[in-house]
Every structure is written in structure tokens, then in C-alpha cells.
Tab-separated table of C-alpha atoms in Angstrom:
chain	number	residue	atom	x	y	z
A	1	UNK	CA	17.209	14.206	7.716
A	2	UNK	CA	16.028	12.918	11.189
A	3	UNK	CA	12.955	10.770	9.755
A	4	UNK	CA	10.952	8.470	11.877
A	5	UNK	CA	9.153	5.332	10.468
A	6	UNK	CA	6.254	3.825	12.064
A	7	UNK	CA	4.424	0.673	10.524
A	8	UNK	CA	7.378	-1.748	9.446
A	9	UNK	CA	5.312	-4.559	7.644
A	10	UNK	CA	5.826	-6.064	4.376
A	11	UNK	CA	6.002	-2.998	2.277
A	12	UNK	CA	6.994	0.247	5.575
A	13	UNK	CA	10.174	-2.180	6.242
A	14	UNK	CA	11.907	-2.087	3.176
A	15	UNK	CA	11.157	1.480	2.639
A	16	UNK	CA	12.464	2.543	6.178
A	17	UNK	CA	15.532	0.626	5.537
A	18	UNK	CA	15.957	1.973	1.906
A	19	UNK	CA	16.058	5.530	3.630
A	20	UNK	CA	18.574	4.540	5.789
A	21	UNK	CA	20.691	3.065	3.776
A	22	UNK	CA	20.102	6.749	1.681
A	23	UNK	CA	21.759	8.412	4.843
A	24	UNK	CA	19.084	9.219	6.171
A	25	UNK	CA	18.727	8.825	10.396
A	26	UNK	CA	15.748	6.742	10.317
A	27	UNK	CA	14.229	5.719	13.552
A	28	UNK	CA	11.425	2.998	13.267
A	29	UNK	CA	8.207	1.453	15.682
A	30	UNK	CA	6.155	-1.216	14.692
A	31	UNK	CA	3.101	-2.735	17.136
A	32	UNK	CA	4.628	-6.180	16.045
A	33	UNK	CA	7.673	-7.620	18.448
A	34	UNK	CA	8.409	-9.624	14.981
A	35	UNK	CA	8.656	-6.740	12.397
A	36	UNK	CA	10.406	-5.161	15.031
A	37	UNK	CA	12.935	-7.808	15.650
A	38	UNK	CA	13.157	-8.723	11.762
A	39	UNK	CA	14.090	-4.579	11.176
A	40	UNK	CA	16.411	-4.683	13.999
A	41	UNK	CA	18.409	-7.618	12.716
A	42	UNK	CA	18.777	-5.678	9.805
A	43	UNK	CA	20.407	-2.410	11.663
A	44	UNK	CA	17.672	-0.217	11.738
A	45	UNK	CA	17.306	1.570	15.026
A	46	UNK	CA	13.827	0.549	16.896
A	47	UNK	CA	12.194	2.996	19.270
A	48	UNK	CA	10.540	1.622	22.331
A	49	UNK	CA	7.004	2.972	21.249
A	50	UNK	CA	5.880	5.548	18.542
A	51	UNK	CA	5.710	8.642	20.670
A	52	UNK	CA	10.055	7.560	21.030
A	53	UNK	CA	10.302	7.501	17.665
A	54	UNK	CA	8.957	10.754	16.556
A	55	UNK	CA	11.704	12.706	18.995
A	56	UNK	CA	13.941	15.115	17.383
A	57	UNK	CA	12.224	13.620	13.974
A	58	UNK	CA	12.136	15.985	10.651
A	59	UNK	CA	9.913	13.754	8.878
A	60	UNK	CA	7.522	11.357	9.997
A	61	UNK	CA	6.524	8.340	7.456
A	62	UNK	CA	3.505	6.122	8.099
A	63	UNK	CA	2.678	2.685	6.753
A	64	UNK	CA	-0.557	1.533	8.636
A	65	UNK	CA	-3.209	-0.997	7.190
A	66	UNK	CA	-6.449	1.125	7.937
A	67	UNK	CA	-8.232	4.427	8.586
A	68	UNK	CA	-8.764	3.417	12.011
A	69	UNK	CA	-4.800	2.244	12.668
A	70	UNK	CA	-4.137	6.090	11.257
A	71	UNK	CA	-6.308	8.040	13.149
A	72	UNK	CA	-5.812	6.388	16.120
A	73	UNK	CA	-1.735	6.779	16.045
A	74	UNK	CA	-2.064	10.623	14.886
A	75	UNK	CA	-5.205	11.523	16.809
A	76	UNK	CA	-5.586	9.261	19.976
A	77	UNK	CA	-7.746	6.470	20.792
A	78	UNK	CA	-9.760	5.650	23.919
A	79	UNK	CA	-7.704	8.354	25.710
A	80	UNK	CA	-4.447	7.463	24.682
A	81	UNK	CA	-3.015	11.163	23.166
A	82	UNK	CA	-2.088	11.443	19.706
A	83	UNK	CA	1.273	11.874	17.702
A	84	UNK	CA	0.126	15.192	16.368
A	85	UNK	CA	0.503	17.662	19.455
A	86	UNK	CA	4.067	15.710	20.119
A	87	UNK	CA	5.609	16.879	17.167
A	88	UNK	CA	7.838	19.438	16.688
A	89	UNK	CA	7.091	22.364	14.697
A	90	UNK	CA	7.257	22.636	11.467
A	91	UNK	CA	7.198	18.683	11.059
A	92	UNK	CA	6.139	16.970	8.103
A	93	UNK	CA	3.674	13.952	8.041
A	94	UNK	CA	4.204	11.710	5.272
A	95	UNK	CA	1.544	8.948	5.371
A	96	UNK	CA	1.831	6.129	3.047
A	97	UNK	CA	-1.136	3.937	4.314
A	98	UNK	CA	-4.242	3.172	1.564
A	99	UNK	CA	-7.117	4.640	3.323
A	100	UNK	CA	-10.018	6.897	2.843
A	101	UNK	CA	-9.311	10.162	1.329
A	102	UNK	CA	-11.807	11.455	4.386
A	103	UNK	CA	-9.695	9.464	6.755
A	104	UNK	CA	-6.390	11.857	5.448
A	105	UNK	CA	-8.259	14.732	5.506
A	106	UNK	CA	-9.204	14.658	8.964
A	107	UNK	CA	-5.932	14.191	10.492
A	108	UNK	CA	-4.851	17.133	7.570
A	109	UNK	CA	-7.240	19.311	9.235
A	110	UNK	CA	-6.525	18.144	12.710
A	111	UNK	CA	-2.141	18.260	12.487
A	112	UNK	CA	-3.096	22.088	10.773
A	113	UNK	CA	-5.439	22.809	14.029
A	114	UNK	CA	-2.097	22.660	16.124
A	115	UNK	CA	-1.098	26.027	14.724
A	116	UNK	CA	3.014	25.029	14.842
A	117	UNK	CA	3.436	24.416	11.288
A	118	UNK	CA	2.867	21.246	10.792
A	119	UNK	CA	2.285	19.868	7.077
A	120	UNK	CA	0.604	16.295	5.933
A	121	UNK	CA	0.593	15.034	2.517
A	122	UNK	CA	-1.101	11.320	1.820
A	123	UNK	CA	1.195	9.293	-0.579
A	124	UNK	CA	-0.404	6.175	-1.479
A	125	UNK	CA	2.269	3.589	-2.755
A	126	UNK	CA	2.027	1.333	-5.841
A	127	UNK	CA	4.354	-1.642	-6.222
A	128	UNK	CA	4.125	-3.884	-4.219
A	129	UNK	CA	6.607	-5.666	-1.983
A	130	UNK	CA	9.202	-6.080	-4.524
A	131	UNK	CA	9.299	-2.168	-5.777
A	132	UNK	CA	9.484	-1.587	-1.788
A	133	UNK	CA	12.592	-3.174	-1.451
A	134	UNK	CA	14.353	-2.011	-5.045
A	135	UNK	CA	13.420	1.449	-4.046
A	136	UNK	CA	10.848	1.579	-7.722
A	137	UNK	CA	7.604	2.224	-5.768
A	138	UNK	CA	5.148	4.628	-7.714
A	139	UNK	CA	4.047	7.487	-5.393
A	140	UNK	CA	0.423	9.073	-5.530
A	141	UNK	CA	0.056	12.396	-3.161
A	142	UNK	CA	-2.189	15.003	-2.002
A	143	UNK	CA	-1.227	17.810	-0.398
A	144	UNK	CA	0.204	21.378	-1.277
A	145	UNK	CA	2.567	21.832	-3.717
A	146	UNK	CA	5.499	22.811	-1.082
A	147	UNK	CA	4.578	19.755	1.146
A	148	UNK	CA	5.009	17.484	-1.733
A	149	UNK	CA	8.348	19.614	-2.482
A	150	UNK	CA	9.671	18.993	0.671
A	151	UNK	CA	9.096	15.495	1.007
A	152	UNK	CA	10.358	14.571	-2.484
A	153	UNK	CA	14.017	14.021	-1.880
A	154	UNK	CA	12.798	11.504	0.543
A	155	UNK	CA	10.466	9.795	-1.680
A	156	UNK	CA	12.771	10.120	-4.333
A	157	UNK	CA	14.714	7.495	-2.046
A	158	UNK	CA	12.014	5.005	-1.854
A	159	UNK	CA	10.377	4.719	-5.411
A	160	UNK	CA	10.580	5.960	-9.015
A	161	UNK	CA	7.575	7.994	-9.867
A	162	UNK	CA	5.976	10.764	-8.056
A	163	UNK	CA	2.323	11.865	-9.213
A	164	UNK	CA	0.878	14.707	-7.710
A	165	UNK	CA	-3.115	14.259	-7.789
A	166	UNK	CA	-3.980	17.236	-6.190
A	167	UNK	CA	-5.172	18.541	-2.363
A	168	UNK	CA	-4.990	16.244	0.513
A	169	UNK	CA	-7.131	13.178	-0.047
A	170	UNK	CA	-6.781	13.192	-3.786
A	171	UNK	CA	-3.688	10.939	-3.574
A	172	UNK	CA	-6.076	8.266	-1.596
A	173	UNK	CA	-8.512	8.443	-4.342
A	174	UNK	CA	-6.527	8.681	-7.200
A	175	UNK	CA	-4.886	4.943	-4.959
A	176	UNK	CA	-8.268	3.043	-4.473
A	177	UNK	CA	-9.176	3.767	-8.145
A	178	UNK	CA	-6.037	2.412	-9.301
A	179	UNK	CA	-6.436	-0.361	-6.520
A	180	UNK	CA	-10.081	-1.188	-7.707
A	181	UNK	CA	-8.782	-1.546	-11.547
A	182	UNK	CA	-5.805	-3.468	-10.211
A	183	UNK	CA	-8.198	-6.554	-8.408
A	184	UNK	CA	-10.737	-6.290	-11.356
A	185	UNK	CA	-7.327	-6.899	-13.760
A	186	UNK	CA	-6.090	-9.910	-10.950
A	187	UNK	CA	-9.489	-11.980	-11.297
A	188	UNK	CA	-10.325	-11.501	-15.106
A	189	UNK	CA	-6.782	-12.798	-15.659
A	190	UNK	CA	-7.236	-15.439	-13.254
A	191	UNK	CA	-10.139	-16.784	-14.689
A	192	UNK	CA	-8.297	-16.400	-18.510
A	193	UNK	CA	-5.445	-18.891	-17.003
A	194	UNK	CA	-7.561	-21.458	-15.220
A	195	UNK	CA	-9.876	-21.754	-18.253
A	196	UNK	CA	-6.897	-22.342	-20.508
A	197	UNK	CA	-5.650	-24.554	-18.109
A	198	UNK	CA	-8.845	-26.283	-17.576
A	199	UNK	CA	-8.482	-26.776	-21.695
A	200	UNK	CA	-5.090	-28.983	-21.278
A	201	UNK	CA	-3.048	-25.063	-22.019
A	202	UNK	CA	0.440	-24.751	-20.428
A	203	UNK	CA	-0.005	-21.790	-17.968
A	204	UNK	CA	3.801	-20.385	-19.023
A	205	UNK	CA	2.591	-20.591	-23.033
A	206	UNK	CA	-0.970	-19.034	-22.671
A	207	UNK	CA	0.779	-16.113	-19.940
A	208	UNK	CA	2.927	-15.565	-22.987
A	209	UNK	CA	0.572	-15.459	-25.700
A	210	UNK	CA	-1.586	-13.002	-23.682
A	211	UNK	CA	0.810	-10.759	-22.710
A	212	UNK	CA	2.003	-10.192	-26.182
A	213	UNK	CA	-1.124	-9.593	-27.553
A	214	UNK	CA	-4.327	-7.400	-26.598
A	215	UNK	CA	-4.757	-9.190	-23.080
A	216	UNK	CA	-1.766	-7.925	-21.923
A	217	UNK	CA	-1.703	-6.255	-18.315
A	218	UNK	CA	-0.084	-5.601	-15.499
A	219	UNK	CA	-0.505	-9.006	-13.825
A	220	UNK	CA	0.953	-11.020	-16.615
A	221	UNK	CA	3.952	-8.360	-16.804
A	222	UNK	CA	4.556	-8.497	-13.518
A	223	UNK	CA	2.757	-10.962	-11.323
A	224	UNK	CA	1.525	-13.974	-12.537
A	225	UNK	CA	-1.271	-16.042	-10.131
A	226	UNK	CA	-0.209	-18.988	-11.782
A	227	UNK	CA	2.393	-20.823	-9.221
A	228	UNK	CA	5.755	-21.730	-10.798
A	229	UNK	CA	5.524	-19.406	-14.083
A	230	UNK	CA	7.156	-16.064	-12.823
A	231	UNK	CA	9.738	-17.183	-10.122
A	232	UNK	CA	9.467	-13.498	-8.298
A	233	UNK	CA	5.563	-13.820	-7.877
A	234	UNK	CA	3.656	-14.612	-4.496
A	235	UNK	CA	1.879	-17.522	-6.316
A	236	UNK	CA	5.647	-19.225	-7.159
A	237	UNK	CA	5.786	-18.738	-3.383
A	238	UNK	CA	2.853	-20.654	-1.486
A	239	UNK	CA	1.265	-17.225	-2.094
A	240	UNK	CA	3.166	-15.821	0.838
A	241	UNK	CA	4.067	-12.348	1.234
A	242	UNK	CA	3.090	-9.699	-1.583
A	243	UNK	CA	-0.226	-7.793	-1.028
A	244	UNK	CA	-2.867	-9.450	0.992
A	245	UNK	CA	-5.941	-10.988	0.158
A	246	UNK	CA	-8.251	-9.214	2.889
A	247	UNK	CA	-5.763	-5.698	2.365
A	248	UNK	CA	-7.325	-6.052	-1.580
A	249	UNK	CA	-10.715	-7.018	-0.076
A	250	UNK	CA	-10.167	-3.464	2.371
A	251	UNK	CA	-9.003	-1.039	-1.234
A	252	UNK	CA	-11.976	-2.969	-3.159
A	253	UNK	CA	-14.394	-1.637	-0.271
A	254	UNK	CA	-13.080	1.900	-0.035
A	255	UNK	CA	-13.585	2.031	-3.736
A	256	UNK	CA	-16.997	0.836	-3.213
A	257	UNK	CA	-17.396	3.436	-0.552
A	258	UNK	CA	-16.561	6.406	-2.238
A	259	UNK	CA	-18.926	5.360	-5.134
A	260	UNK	CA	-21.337	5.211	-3.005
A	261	UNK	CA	-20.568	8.520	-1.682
A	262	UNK	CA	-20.742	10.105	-5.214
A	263	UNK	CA	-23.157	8.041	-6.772
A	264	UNK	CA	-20.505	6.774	-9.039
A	265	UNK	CA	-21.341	3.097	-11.142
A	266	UNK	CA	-18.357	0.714	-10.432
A	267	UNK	CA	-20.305	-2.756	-11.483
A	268	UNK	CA	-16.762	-4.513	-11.578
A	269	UNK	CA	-15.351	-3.054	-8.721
A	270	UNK	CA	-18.448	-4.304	-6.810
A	271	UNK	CA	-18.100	-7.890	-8.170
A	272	UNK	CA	-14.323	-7.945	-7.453
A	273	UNK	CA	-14.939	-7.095	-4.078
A	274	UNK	CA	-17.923	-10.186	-3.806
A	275	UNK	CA	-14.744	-12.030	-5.111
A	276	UNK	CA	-12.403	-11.353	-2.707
A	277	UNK	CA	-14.831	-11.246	0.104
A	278	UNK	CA	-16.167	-14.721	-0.475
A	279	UNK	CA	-12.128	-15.813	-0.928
A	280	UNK	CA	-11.196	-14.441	2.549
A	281	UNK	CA	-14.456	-16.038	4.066
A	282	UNK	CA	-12.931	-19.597	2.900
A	283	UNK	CA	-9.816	-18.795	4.827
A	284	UNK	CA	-7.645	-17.365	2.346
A	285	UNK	CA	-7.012	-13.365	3.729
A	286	UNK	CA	-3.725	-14.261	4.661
A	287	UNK	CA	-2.426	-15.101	1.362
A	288	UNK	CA	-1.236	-13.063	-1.632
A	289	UNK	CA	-3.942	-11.641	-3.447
A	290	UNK	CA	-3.017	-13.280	-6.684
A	291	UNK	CA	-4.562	-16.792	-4.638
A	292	UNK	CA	-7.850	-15.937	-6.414
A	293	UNK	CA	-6.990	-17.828	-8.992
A	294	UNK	CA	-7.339	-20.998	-6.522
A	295	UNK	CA	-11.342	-20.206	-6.836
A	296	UNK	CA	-11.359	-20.259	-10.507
A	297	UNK	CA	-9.339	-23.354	-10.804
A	298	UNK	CA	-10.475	-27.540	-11.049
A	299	UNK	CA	-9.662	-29.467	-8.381
């Protein structure tokens, strides 16, 4: 398939060049001269601006930080047109981005407006970095059952588990609550590990002890904060790369949005978020959201 990529970060690169190297002709845009330099060095074909790169394009995959970045590229922004009425018919939208579930639906409603056949699922990715670039991401879409259909062979190129959640939106819920559980999991563990530490524990000894008994989660399987104990974490990295502290701080307040929205109670979700918030204020949004544990910890 013709398929084009736009939004070639830390997790949209790997995944563009994962299709590619599928067989896929991928064709990608990023706003950033350096993603698009760093996916060019690595043979992927770069289009001189989006509207390019959604020529002649079966597909078209998304990666974008916010709702705003999304509606903006499908929908227009201070008179600059939209991707939608450039597409050709019968095009499928694919858009991976973590944003609000009324965010998707609007550009849903809007790319269905054009009357040409145009389909968009949201497909939230779980992962991280690393699944991005084995190809193991976990998929979480809304959309119609023949959208999702349709699109599958290509996800099936990029990750290892496809959930269907329901309609359009439903995969950006189904995202933030996972997201919201995800940063409550990252500081309770944090704050586990600098207390042993604090105690005179070895980090690697007390990760182990934990995650073989009823502490056990995610973050110790996975992604340790604690610098030098998992060797494929952020935190044995300077905290570089992975998932962002202020892109957590974003998921933690869309969760507290749509709470908010349905009168939902999400006590931990709305401490997490203090968390994060205060951690990005101190000048820590560029690193790996695992840094938390910097807060918790003696100096």
C-alpha cells in the first residue's frame, strides 16, 4: 500500500520505518528539519510538506502530540486548508496521536462531511519507544468494524495486539484510562524504590523482590525509574528518550478532563497529574517520565 506518515518523533519514526521495511511505500513529513533528517538518513522517503505526502496515498498514519496539532493538520488552522478535502477518495485516516476522544470525533465527523468515502479510526498506541521500534506496540481503536478491518494488515506491521474498544473516540478513552493507571503505577513505584533506598536497600534487590511478589507491575517488568538497574530503561539513560514527562502530564489531564466531563472520581489520577505538573514546573518536561522518581529521592 501507498501509506503516508506524518509526525516522525520518537515513537511515528520507528513505526513509519517498520512499514517500510514491511513493503509498504511509505512516504513521511515531520514539522522538525531533525526528525526529518534523522528518517531520511535512514531511507525513508521525506515529502516537502504534509499536503506532498498524502499524494497518491492509500493510507494516511498520524503521530501528533495534541488535539490541537491534529485538528489543525486535518482541518486547517488560521486559514491554512486542511488534509481532509486533499485526499483521495476512499482514503483511510489512521491516527495514532493520544488525544481527546472529542478531538477524534470531530475530525471523524468532519473527513465523513466530505462525502468521498473517506474512513478515520483513532488507534491510540501503548509501548513505548522500544515496542515502536520492535514492531510489539499494543493498538487501542475506535472506529467501524470495516475501518479497523482495513487498517489491520498495516497495524499488524507495527505492533502485536489490536483491541477494538468500540466507535470512534472509544480507542482515545479506553488510551487515557490506561495512560492515567500507567503514571499513578510510575509514581507509587517510585516512591516504593526511593524509600527502600532511602533505608540503605539496593535498588536492583528491592526491584526484584517487588516484582516477584504482590507489587509487581508494569514498571518494574518493564521500565524501571531507578538509573542503572534495567539497561533498556530511560532512567539507565540520563532519562532521555522514552515517553515524556509533560506528554504524561498532557494524558494525566485528558483523563482529568473527561472525568470531569462525566462526573467520574479519579482521586489518583488527579494527584498524579499535581505530580507531574509540579515535576515539569522544576524543569524536568523534557525528560522520560520515569524522572519522577528524582522528586521522591534524598539528595
Amino acid at each position: 500500500m501507498s501509506i503516508a506518515f506524518i509526525g516522525l518523533g520518537h515513537m511515528g519514526g520507528p513505526m513509519a520505518l517498520n512499514l517500510q521495511r514491511a513493503g509498504h511505500a511509505v512516504q513521511g513529513f515531520d514539522l522538525s528539519p531533525a526528525a526529518r533528517a534523522q528518517l531520511a538518513a535512514a531511507g525513508l522517503p521525506i515529502a516537502t510538506d504534509a499536503a506532498a505526502s498524502v499524494q497518491g496515498a492509500d493510507i494516511v498514519i498520524s503521530m501528533l502530540p495534541a488535539n490541537a496539532h491534529v485538528e489543525a493538520l486535518y482541518l486547517g488552522h488560521g486559514g491554512q486548508a486542511g488534509l481532509l478535502p486533499q485526499l483521495a477518495a476512499d482514503t483511510l485516516v489512521i491516527d495514532c496521536s493520544t488525544i481527546a476522544a472529542s478531538s477524534a470525533r470531530k475530525v471523524a465527523d468532519a473527513a465523513l462531511a466530505q462525502q468521498r468515502g473517506l474512513r478515520f479510526i483513532d488507534a491510540p498506541v501503548s509501548g513505548g519507544t522500544g515496542g515502536a521500534v520492535a514492531g510489539t506496540l499494543t493498538f487501542i481503536v475506535g472506529g467501524d468494524e470495516q475501518a479497523l478491518e482495513q487498517a489491520r494488515p498495516v497495524l499488524e506491521k507495527m505492533g502485536q495486539n489490536i483491541f477494538h474498544a468500540g466507535g470512534v473516540g472509544t480507542g482515545q478513552t479506553a488510551k487515557i484510562c490506561n495512560n492515567m493507571l500507567l503514571g499513578i503505577l510510575m509514581a507509587g513505584t517510585s516512591e516504593a524504590l526511593a524509600l527502600g533506598l532511602a533505608n540503605g536497600l539496593d535498588p536492583r534487590v528491592l526491584s526484584d523482590i517487588m516484582r516477584g511478589s504482590s507489587g509487581s507491575n508494569w514498571v518494574l517488568e518493564k521500565y524501571n525509574p531507578m538509573p542503572g538497574v534495567m539497561a533498556s530503561a530511560p532512567a539507565s539513560k540520563g532519562y532521555a528518550g522514552g515517553f515524556g514527562t509533560d506528554l504524561m502530564l498532557k494524558d494525566l489531564g485528558l483523563a482529568q478532563d473527561s472525568a470531569t466531563a462525566v462526573q467520574a472520581a479519579t482521586p489518583l489520577g488527579s494527584l498524579a497529574r499535581n505530580l507531574y505538573a509540579a515535576h515539569s514546573l522544576a524543569g524536568n518536561g523534557a525528560l522520560d517520565f520515569s524522572s519522577i522518581i528524582r522528586m521522591l529521592q534524598k539528595r
